Amino acid sequence: MLRISQLKLPVTHTQEQLEKKLLKMLRISRKDLGHYYIRKRSLDARKKPELYYVYSIDVEIKNEERVLKSMKGKVQKVSSRPYSVPEHGTERLSDRPVIIGSGPAGLFCAYLLAGEGYRPLIIERGAPVRERRKDVEKFWETGVLDPSSNVQFGEGGAGTFSDGKLNTLVKDPAGRNRFVLETFVKFGAPEDILWEQKPHIGTDILIDVVETMRREIEKMGGEFRFHSQVTDLIPEEKVLIINDEEKIRAGAAVLAIGHSARDTFYMLCERGFDMEAKAFAVGVRVEHPQRLIDENMYGRDNRGNLPAASYKLTEKLDNGRGVYTFCMCPGGYVVNASSEPGCLAVNGMSYHGRAGENANSAVIVTVTPQDYGTDHPLSGVEFQRELERRAWEEGSGCVPVQRFEDFCANKKTVELGCIKPNIKGHYRLGNVRNIFPEELSLSIQEGIGAMDHKIRGFADKDVLLSGVESRTSSPVRINRDDSFRSNIPWVYPCGEGAGYAGGITSAAMDGVKVAEALVRKFTEF
């Protein structure tokens, strides 16, 4: 198989035009063309408003060696190297493996283990995904929070109520990234996530994908238990305590608990787990009209058939902090993503069609353990909590919203300008600046101002800020060794909550890695 790159066509091209261009570049006739597979597609907007798609395509052709020789340096020979599971170990598990959490890390760990005959038990504190969706929608409508079933907790994890972005910067020579994407497609995600430069699924489709994946795990011998929180464990007995009552023995336990399981973090700390505070980032959600982003990124008043435009911006400030955009949601919504009473956090969410009037993104500032005030392993958790308490107070339990002009002037917004909030949940006008220490407020202000040089109108006076964006990644790392084990050797920290991932795909890939570690060590249960 040969791979040809830098195949460029106008964004309005047809399938026939793509094939014609492919034949021309390879200098072959149609009868010599076999199957071809799009490996990557990206948008070239350097000459906007003239826009092009750039493809990397794998192609099967006759006389491959002749074409390879005649186009030396322009095509490369590639071989398909599908992901493979390692050989099983020989040590017998004393009891079935237990996976704590059913977010991307837990689900993919369970999927691989179930497929290899280990019959994992998946323990989830929250609700099944469809029940969870009702709980979340009720919270957005009424403000009544279920602390165990919300945007953070429940089947599918926090990523289920987000944009469903699947891009990752993790290097992947073993093919885990491709395995994760192909698995999502197998269970109902659109096929284009396999080749789009910035793949995403969307909350509406993710719900179906997660449910279908669970059913397949159950068919292969896995078992799910919802509304079941691990509230304690007995390290020397390999025992998990569920809902303060039931005891479950685990041959091995995978801690895929997510970045918001604060009560679990405290329990683990008390039980002697080796943990440390880690850096993360906090900030605000910014909302702009999607048409403003489209005009800047595409150079067109009307994007036509192009998807809602996205962006990624970074700034390095003189004070040494980085300010950057995160989890950008084209045509999306700001959502109340709280999970604790008296605390308020926001996130961004899109449906697959990304048809909302506004674009939103987090604009966040790096914070480190030096900002937390103590050297306790959970000092970052308390730093998060304090910001979320201030956000809850500023909005009287609703999402606080402020115009950027008022944020800069440090005064409460009393009237909206030309941009109206697209928010899931109740909101209240306020002074978002009150949430942050002054240095972080100044950093957000300076960062947004600098971003205006890259996207015209980014720092417009009526741009909306809401807060607090605090769940960007885990403020904790649960340390593990090269075999993925914690200092409690039957417990395997995994995914975003344990500090080893930062998004749906990287969390899923970490779940695969931990499953591989178990497979290498143990024979199937």
XYZ file of N, CA and C in Angstrom, residues 262-482:
663
model
N -13.668 14.135 44.324
C -12.889 14.709 45.425
C -13.007 13.893 46.698
N -14.202 13.404 47.002
C -14.352 12.590 48.207
C -13.518 11.319 48.113
N -13.423 10.754 46.914
C -12.591 9.564 46.728
C -11.114 9.903 46.886
N -10.697 11.050 46.377
C -9.306 11.469 46.571
C -8.953 11.507 48.063
N -9.844 12.081 48.862
C -9.568 12.196 50.296
C -9.517 10.823 50.956
N -10.404 9.928 50.545
C -10.380 8.579 51.100
C -9.072 7.877 50.755
N -8.636 8.002 49.512
C -7.393 7.359 49.094
C -6.194 7.923 49.846
N -6.207 9.236 50.056
C -5.125 9.875 50.804
C -5.066 9.327 52.234
N -6.222 9.169 52.850
C -6.277 8.634 54.219
C -5.822 7.177 54.277
N -5.993 6.447 53.181
C -5.597 5.040 53.147
C -4.134 4.857 52.735
N -3.403 5.950 52.617
C -1.964 5.850 52.403
C -1.496 5.778 50.979
N -2.346 6.152 50.012
C -1.900 6.155 48.622
C -0.872 7.270 48.400
N 0.105 6.977 47.566
C 1.137 7.949 47.219
C 0.549 8.926 46.204
N 0.313 10.166 46.633
C -0.352 11.169 45.812
C 0.406 12.483 45.900
N 0.191 13.330 44.908
C 0.799 14.659 44.939
C -0.080 15.654 44.189
N -0.016 16.914 44.622
C -0.718 17.975 43.890
C -0.006 18.209 42.566
N -0.759 18.527 41.528
C -0.165 18.810 40.224
C -0.714 20.115 39.663
N -0.017 20.634 38.680
C -0.468 21.846 38.006
C -1.714 21.557 37.170
N -2.543 22.554 37.008
C -3.654 22.476 36.065
C -3.941 23.900 35.601
N -5.155 24.231 35.252
C -5.460 25.577 34.756
C -6.888 25.936 35.123
N -7.120 27.218 35.346
C -8.453 27.718 35.687
C -8.723 28.988 34.893
N -9.993 29.312 34.736
C -10.328 30.527 34.007
C -11.808 30.678 33.783
N -12.170 31.132 32.600
C -13.553 31.471 32.279
C -13.951 30.822 30.960
N -15.241 30.789 30.705
C -15.768 30.506 29.369
C -16.017 31.834 28.676
N -15.607 31.946 27.417
C -15.911 33.137 26.623
C -16.875 32.755 25.503
N -17.833 33.638 25.254
C -18.799 33.412 24.177
C -18.689 34.523 23.136
N -18.618 34.094 21.870
C -18.641 34.997 20.723
C -19.717 34.520 19.750
N -20.249 35.401 18.925
C -21.121 34.927 17.851
C -20.336 33.981 16.942
N -20.918 32.855 16.587
C -20.217 31.906 15.726
C -19.858 32.537 14.388
N -20.704 33.444 13.901
C -20.408 34.089 12.614
C -19.120 34.901 12.683
N -18.807 35.476 13.855
C -17.556 36.222 14.016
C -16.359 35.282 13.872
N -16.437 34.125 14.475
C -15.348 33.150 14.364
C -15.240 32.640 12.930
N -16.379 32.362 12.304
C -16.363 31.902 10.908
C -15.696 32.929 9.999
N -16.058 34.194 10.157
C -15.494 35.243 9.304
C -13.988 35.345 9.482
N -13.528 35.234 10.725
C -12.093 35.329 10.976
C -11.332 34.124 10.445
N -11.877 32.941 10.627
C -11.141 31.737 10.261
C -11.278 31.389 8.786
N -12.419 31.726 8.187
C -12.661 31.369 6.792
C -12.540 32.551 5.837
N -12.605 33.774 6.387
C -12.562 34.944 5.510
C -13.821 35.115 4.683
N -14.942 34.594 5.177
C -16.200 34.621 4.423
C -17.330 35.054 5.337
N -18.287 35.789 4.786
C -19.480 36.142 5.546
C -20.376 34.929 5.759
N -20.374 34.038 4.774
C -21.218 32.838 4.828
C -20.318 31.620 4.652
N -20.305 30.724 5.636
C -19.391 29.575 5.541
C -19.905 28.490 4.614
N -21.159 28.592 4.180
C -21.704 27.596 3.266
C -21.775 26.221 3.896
N -21.180 25.218 3.211
C -21.215 23.844 3.709
C -20.070 23.517 4.657
N -19.239 24.497 4.935
C -18.139 24.258 5.859
C -18.669 24.117 7.285
N -17.983 23.349 8.127
C -18.424 23.233 9.523
C -18.209 24.532 10.275
N -18.915 24.711 11.378
C -18.676 25.863 12.243
C -17.198 25.909 12.609
N -16.583 27.071 12.426
C -15.131 27.190 12.578
C -14.708 27.098 14.040
N -13.508 26.566 14.249
C -12.928 26.480 15.587
C -11.606 27.238 15.613
N -11.034 27.352 16.791
C -9.746 28.025 16.936
C -9.008 27.452 18.132
N -7.725 27.692 18.188
C -6.903 27.349 19.349
C -5.855 28.442 19.479
N -5.837 29.105 20.626
C -4.964 30.266 20.834
C -4.142 30.089 22.102
N -2.921 30.547 22.069
C -2.056 30.512 23.245
C -1.302 31.831 23.354
N -1.058 32.246 24.581
C -0.276 33.461 24.844
C 0.653 33.200 26.031
N 1.870 33.708 25.942
C 2.814 33.660 27.060
C 2.935 35.064 27.621
N 2.584 35.234 28.891
C 2.549 36.562 29.490
C 3.881 36.905 30.142
N 4.080 38.191 30.353
C 5.320 38.655 30.987
C 5.459 38.153 32.422
N 4.328 37.840 33.060
C 4.401 37.349 34.445
C 4.781 35.868 34.523
N 5.040 35.272 33.352
C 5.467 33.881 33.308
C 4.347 32.873 33.146
N 3.115 33.319 33.267
C 1.987 32.390 33.132
C 1.594 32.221 31.669
N 1.076 31.063 31.362
C 0.507 30.829 30.051
C -0.994 31.012 30.100
N -1.557 31.613 29.059
C -3.010 31.728 28.905
C -3.356 31.068 27.577
N -4.342 30.203 27.587
C -4.659 29.507 26.340
C -6.138 29.125 26.314
N -6.621 28.876 25.105
C -7.992 28.410 24.949
C -8.014 26.892 25.054
N -9.143 26.381 25.512
C -9.240 24.957 25.817
C -10.670 24.509 25.581
N -10.827 23.298 25.021
C -12.162 22.720 24.841
C -13.074 23.699 24.112
N -12.622 24.163 22.937
C -13.398 25.120 22.153
C -14.606 24.412 21.538
N -15.788 25.018 21.678
C -17.041 24.419 21.222
C -17.690 25.290 20.157
N -17.450 25.012 18.881
C -18.149 25.766 17.833
C -19.650 25.511 17.911
N -20.434 26.549 17.738
C -21.884 26.391 17.737
C -22.392 25.643 18.949
N -21.821 25.952 20.119
C -22.129 25.166 21.304
C -22.783 25.955 22.421
N -22.717 25.400 23.609
C -23.357 25.971 24.783
C -22.381 25.957 25.955
N -22.468 26.979 26.792
C -21.846 26.923 28.105
C -22.795 26.136 28.997
N -22.259 25.231 29.831
C -23.129 24.423 30.676
C -22.713 24.551 32.135
N -23.709 24.542 33.011
C -23.446 24.445 34.434
C -23.000 23.010 34.707
N -21.726 22.847 35.080
C -21.116 21.524 35.230
C -20.810 21.208 36.690
N -21.587 21.757 37.595
C -21.325 21.588 39.025
C -21.576 20.151 39.470
N -20.867 19.765 40.529
C -21.067 18.429 41.102
C -21.091 18.429 42.623
N -20.915 19.597 43.260
C -20.964 19.692 44.714
C -21.906 20.822 45.126
N -22.724 20.622 46.131
C -23.576 21.714 46.622
C -22.722 22.899 47.075
N -23.181 24.104 46.753
C -22.475 25.303 47.164
C -21.251 25.624 46.352
N -21.006 24.867 45.291
C -19.879 25.121 44.381
C -20.413 25.161 42.954
N -19.813 25.995 42.124
C -20.292 26.123 40.750
C -19.126 26.101 39.772
N -19.232 25.214 38.769
C -18.236 25.109 37.703
C -18.951 25.117 36.360
N -18.275 25.615 35.337
C -18.838 25.619 33.990
C -17.954 24.807 33.050
N -18.571 24.404 31.948
C -17.867 23.679 30.889
C -18.515 24.077 29.570
N -18.018 23.525 28.479
C -18.615 23.770 27.171
C -19.149 22.483 26.584
N -20.201 22.584 25.771
C -20.839 21.413 25.182
C -21.319 21.754 23.776
N -21.228 20.788 22.876
C -21.814 20.924 21.542
C -22.575 19.659 21.198
N -23.626 19.811 20.410
C -24.227 18.659 19.756
C -23.455 18.406 18.465
N -23.708 17.262 17.830
C -22.910 16.898 16.663
C -22.997 17.949 15.562
N -24.200 18.530 15.369
C -24.375 19.501 14.291
C -23.739 20.845 14.553
N -23.373 21.138 15.795
C -22.734 22.404 16.163
C -23.490 23.596 15.553
N -24.796 23.602 15.768
C -25.656 24.583 15.111
C -26.041 25.753 16.005
N -25.470 25.849 17.199
C -25.802 26.944 18.088
C -25.328 28.290 17.565
N -25.953 29.362 18.048
C -25.640 30.714 17.564
C -24.270 31.194 18.021
N -23.818 30.742 19.182
C -22.547 31.212 19.736
C -21.474 30.133 19.680
N -20.233 30.582 19.595
C -19.069 29.741 19.861
C -18.635 30.015 21.289
N -18.122 28.988 21.955
C -17.555 29.241 23.280
C -16.278 28.445 23.470
N -15.428 28.945 24.325
C -14.180 28.266 24.652
C -13.781 28.655 26.060
N -13.049 27.785 26.724
C -12.400 28.186 27.964
C -11.191 29.052 27.615
N -10.994 30.116 28.366
C -9.731 30.853 28.366
C -9.161 30.675 29.766
N -8.058 29.959 29.851
C -7.575 29.507 31.152
C -6.113 29.892 31.372
N -5.771 29.950 32.653
C -4.442 30.365 33.098
C -3.816 29.206 33.865
N -2.570 28.955 33.617
C -1.889 27.892 34.339
C -1.733 28.248 35.821
N -1.967 27.271 36.674
C -1.687 27.394 38.106
C -0.869 26.188 38.524
N -0.022 26.374 39.514
C 0.897 25.334 39.964
C 0.755 25.153 41.471
N 1.340 24.096 42.040
C 1.262 23.906 43.497
C 1.742 25.111 44.301
N 2.578 25.959 43.721
C 3.012 27.158 44.436
C 1.861 28.133 44.683
N 0.794 28.012 43.892
C -0.369 28.885 44.051
C -1.334 28.392 45.132
N -1.183 27.154 45.577
C -2.221 26.541 46.399
C -2.121 26.898 47.877
N -0.957 27.345 48.317
C -0.847 27.797 49.704
C -0.311 26.782 50.684
N -0.422 25.473 50.367
C 0.133 24.439 51.234
C 0.772 23.377 50.357
N 1.497 22.465 50.992
C 2.111 21.370 50.244
C 1.355 20.059 50.419
N 0.114 20.119 50.885
C -0.707 18.922 51.030
C -1.023 18.349 49.647
N -1.048 17.020 49.498
C -1.337 16.430 48.182
C -2.655 16.889 47.566
N -3.620 17.290 48.405
C -4.936 17.699 47.896
C -5.139 19.211 47.970
N -4.036 19.958 48.048
C -4.148 21.419 48.096
C -4.747 21.984 46.814
N -4.497 21.332 45.671
C -5.106 21.783 44.417
C -6.608 21.602 44.409
N -7.093 20.546 45.055
C -8.536 20.323 45.176
C -9.168 21.467 45.952
N -8.549 21.866 47.052
C -9.108 22.955 47.853
C -9.015 24.294 47.127
N -7.973 24.476 46.332
C -7.866 25.686 45.503
C -9.040 25.738 44.522
N -9.327 24.616 43.855
C -10.482 24.519 42.963
C -11.772 24.857 43.703
N -11.956 24.209 44.837
C -13.194 24.381 45.599
C -13.434 25.842 45.987
N -12.375 26.512 46.400
C -12.539 27.904 46.809
C -13.010 28.761 45.637
N -12.454 28.567 44.453
C -12.910 29.316 43.278
C -14.371 28.995 42.964
N -14.745 27.726 43.093
C -16.116 27.328 42.787
C -17.105 27.864 43.828
N -16.687 27.953 45.092
C -17.547 28.583 46.109
C -17.797 30.048 45.759
N -16.741 30.740 45.348
C -16.884 32.152 44.978
C -17.790 32.306 43.763
N -17.677 31.385 42.797
C -18.544 31.447 41.616
C -20.000 31.235 42.012
N -20.242 30.265 42.904
C -21.608 29.995 43.365
C -22.176 31.223 44.086
N -21.363 31.858 44.906
C -21.815 33.048 45.636
C -22.056 34.216 44.688
N -21.179 34.376 43.694
C -21.319 35.499 42.762
C -22.604 35.394 41.956
N -22.982 34.169 41.599
C -24.204 33.973 40.813
C -25.397 33.558 41.638
N -25.260 33.561 42.981
C -26.338 33.099 43.875
C -26.856 31.734 43.432
N -25.927 30.846 43.100
C -26.277 29.503 42.672
C -26.465 29.353 41.178
N -26.503 30.461 40.439
C -26.603 30.445 38.977
C -25.224 30.745 38.373
N -25.081 30.483 37.085
C -23.813 30.775 36.406
C -23.629 32.286 36.324
N -22.557 32.842 36.914
C -22.342 34.286 36.799
C -21.795 34.648 35.416
N -22.368 35.699 34.820
C -22.023 36.124 33.459
C -21.675 37.608 33.472
N -20.670 37.982 32.670
C -20.208 39.370 32.658
C -19.706 39.743 31.262
N -19.960 40.974 30.854
C -19.365 41.505 29.624
C -17.874 41.749 29.852
N -17.084 41.570 28.786
C -15.639 41.710 28.927
C -15.255 43.131 29.324
N -15.955 44.134 28.810
C -15.664 45.516 29.181
C -15.820 45.710 30.694
N -16.851 45.113 31.264
C -17.078 45.240 32.708
C -16.053 44.428 33.501
N -15.639 43.288 32.961
C -14.590 42.503 33.610
C -13.315 43.337 33.742
N -12.952 44.026 32.659
C -11.750 44.864 32.690
C -11.890 46.024 33.677
N -13.110 46.557 33.813
C -13.349 47.679 34.730
C -13.638 47.216 36.153
N -13.692 45.897 36.362
C -13.977 45.317 37.675
C -15.300 45.843 38.245
N -16.348 45.782 37.412
C -17.673 46.181 37.867
C -18.719 45.188 37.383
N -19.770 45.047 38.141
C -20.825 44.105 37.820
C -21.522 44.494 36.527
N -21.804 43.502 35.690
C -22.615 43.739 34.501
C -24.084 43.841 34.902
N -24.737 44.878 34.450
C -26.151 45.067 34.766
C -27.032 44.947 33.531
N -26.408 44.970 32.343
C -27.179 44.857 31.101
C -26.297 44.224 30.034
N -26.870 43.270 29.304
C -26.133 42.629 28.219
C -26.023 43.558 27.024
N -25.007 43.295 26.191
C -24.847 44.028 24.945
C -25.449 43.244 23.786
N -24.703 43.148 22.687
C -25.247 42.535 21.473
C -25.137 41.010 21.471
N -24.467 40.416 22.457
C -24.321 38.958 22.526
C -25.191 38.434 23.665
N -25.996 37.438 23.353
C -26.864 36.820 24.358
C -26.285 35.465 24.757
N -26.330 35.109 26.035
C -25.732 33.841 26.481
C -26.454 32.632 25.902
N -25.679 31.645 25.489
C -26.195 30.317 25.166
C -25.745 29.391 26.292
N -26.564 29.248 27.308
C -26.168 28.543 28.521
C -27.202 27.483 28.880
N -26.721 26.294 29.200
C -27.561 25.231 29.742
C -27.546 25.373 31.262
N -28.663 25.799 31.820
C -28.751 26.118 33.233
C -29.058 27.594 33.399
N -29.454 27.983 34.584
C -29.796 29.376 34.852
C -28.523 30.208 34.994
N -28.599 31.465 34.559
C -27.454 32.359 34.714
C -27.911 33.659 35.361
N -26.940 34.419 35.869
C -27.210 35.696 36.517
C -26.061 36.644 36.206
N -26.384 37.878 35.876
C -25.337 38.860 35.612
C -24.599 39.184 36.903
N -23.281 39.342 36.778
C -22.483 39.600 37.971
C -21.105 40.097 37.616
N -20.181 39.933 38.548
C -18.785 40.335 38.359
C -17.910 39.087 38.481
N -17.614 38.482 37.358
C -16.839 37.245 37.327
C -15.440 37.454 37.902
N -14.953 38.685 37.818
C -13.612 38.973 38.316
C -13.490 38.683 39.822
N -14.597 38.764 40.543
C -14.577 38.506 41.989
C -14.179 37.075 42.331
N -14.262 36.184 41.360
C -13.975 34.774 41.624
C -12.481 34.536 41.847
N -11.635 35.332 41.177
C -10.223 34.985 41.062
C -9.324 35.872 41.913
N -8.164 35.338 42.330
C -7.105 36.220 42.826
C -6.740 37.225 41.738
N -6.340 38.408 42.122
C -6.150 39.487 41.161
C -5.142 39.125 40.077
N -4.074 38.411 40.423
C -3.090 38.072 39.394
C -3.699 37.222 38.287
N -4.586 36.309 38.656
C -5.232 35.484 37.632
C -6.215 36.305 36.806
N -6.947 37.228 37.453
C -7.861 38.103 36.703
C -7.092 38.938 35.689
N -5.979 39.512 36.125
C -5.163 40.325 35.201
C -4.622 39.474 34.063
N -4.256 38.234 34.360
C -3.735 37.348 33.319
C -4.823 37.019 32.293
N -6.039 36.746 32.764
C -7.151 36.483 31.837
C -7.413 37.708 30.973
N -7.458 38.865 31.597
C -7.704 40.104 30.857
C -6.618 40.334 29.805
N -5.363 40.186 30.201
C -4.271 40.418 29.263
C -4.272 39.372 28.154
N -4.565 38.125 28.511
C -4.579 37.072 27.504
C -5.651 37.280 26.459
N -6.869 37.640 26.890
C -7.950 37.889 25.927
C -7.608 39.083 25.051
N -7.028 40.115 25.641
C -6.626 41.267 24.849
C -5.609 40.907 23.779
N -4.639 40.070 24.133
C -3.633 39.661 23.148
C -4.234 38.772 22.061
N -5.215 37.962 22.409
C -5.847 37.084 21.430
C -6.620 37.858 20.383
N -7.003 39.088 20.714
C -7.709 39.937 19.752
C -6.846 40.252 18.538
N -5.520 40.184 18.672
C -4.629 40.413 17.529
C -4.660 39.243 16.551
N -5.147 38.093 17.008
C -5.201 36.908 16.152
C -6.605 36.661 15.609
N -7.607 36.984 16.395
C -9.002 36.889 15.955
C -9.651 38.237 16.221
N -9.901 38.973 15.182
C -10.456 40.313 15.312
C -11.837 40.254 15.965
N -12.000 41.002 17.046
C -13.261 41.006 17.770
C -13.270 40.079 18.965
N -12.164 39.368 19.192
C -12.113 38.434 20.308
C -12.275 39.145 21.650
N -11.749 40.375 21.725
C -11.822 41.150 22.972
C -12.860 42.267 22.882
N -13.885 42.077 22.059
C -14.947 43.091 21.954
C -15.588 43.330 23.323
N -16.081 44.529 23.534
C -16.625 44.904 24.845
C -17.795 44.034 25.271
N -18.584 43.518 24.297
C -19.777 42.738 24.643
C -19.529 41.233 24.729
N -18.302 40.792 24.476
C -17.974 39.376 24.630
C -18.325 38.933 26.051
N -18.912 37.757 26.180
C -19.400 37.288 27.475
C -18.412 36.339 28.142
N -18.212 36.563 29.426
C -17.396 35.698 30.261
C -18.289 35.058 31.316
N -18.091 33.784 31.570
C -18.805 33.102 32.646
C -17.820 32.220 33.398
N -18.137 31.946 34.641
C -17.164 31.208 35.451
C -17.851 30.315 36.476
N -17.040 29.396 36.944
C -15.616 29.326 36.773
C -15.279 28.041 36.014
N -14.362 28.134 35.079
C -13.846 26.957 34.376
C -12.709 26.399 35.234
N -13.015 25.375 35.997
C -12.055 24.857 36.974
C -11.736 23.378 36.814
N -12.505 22.664 35.972
C -12.308 21.211 35.853
C -11.563 20.878 34.561
N -10.526 21.620 34.266
C -9.778 21.406 33.024
C -9.013 20.097 33.040
N -8.460 19.736 34.178
C -7.769 18.463 34.370
C -7.677 18.222 35.864
N -7.173 17.068 36.219
C -7.116 16.719 37.633
C -6.076 17.562 38.365
N -6.398 18.031 39.583
C -5.402 18.734 40.392
C -4.533 17.774 41.206
N -4.680 16.471 40.934
C -4.012 15.428 41.720
C -3.353 14.428 40.777
N -2.216 13.898 41.191
C -1.665 12.724 40.526
C -1.523 11.609 41.555
N -2.102 10.453 41.241
C -1.931 9.256 42.068
C -0.787 8.476 41.439
N 0.339 8.467 42.094
C 1.555 7.952 41.469
C 1.464 6.451 41.191
N 2.067 6.044 40.081
C 2.111 4.641 39.697
C 3.489 4.318 39.123
N 3.854 3.032 39.147
C 5.167 2.633 38.653
C 5.091 2.245 37.182
N 6.177 1.683 36.663
C 6.234 1.337 35.242
C 5.251 0.230 34.872
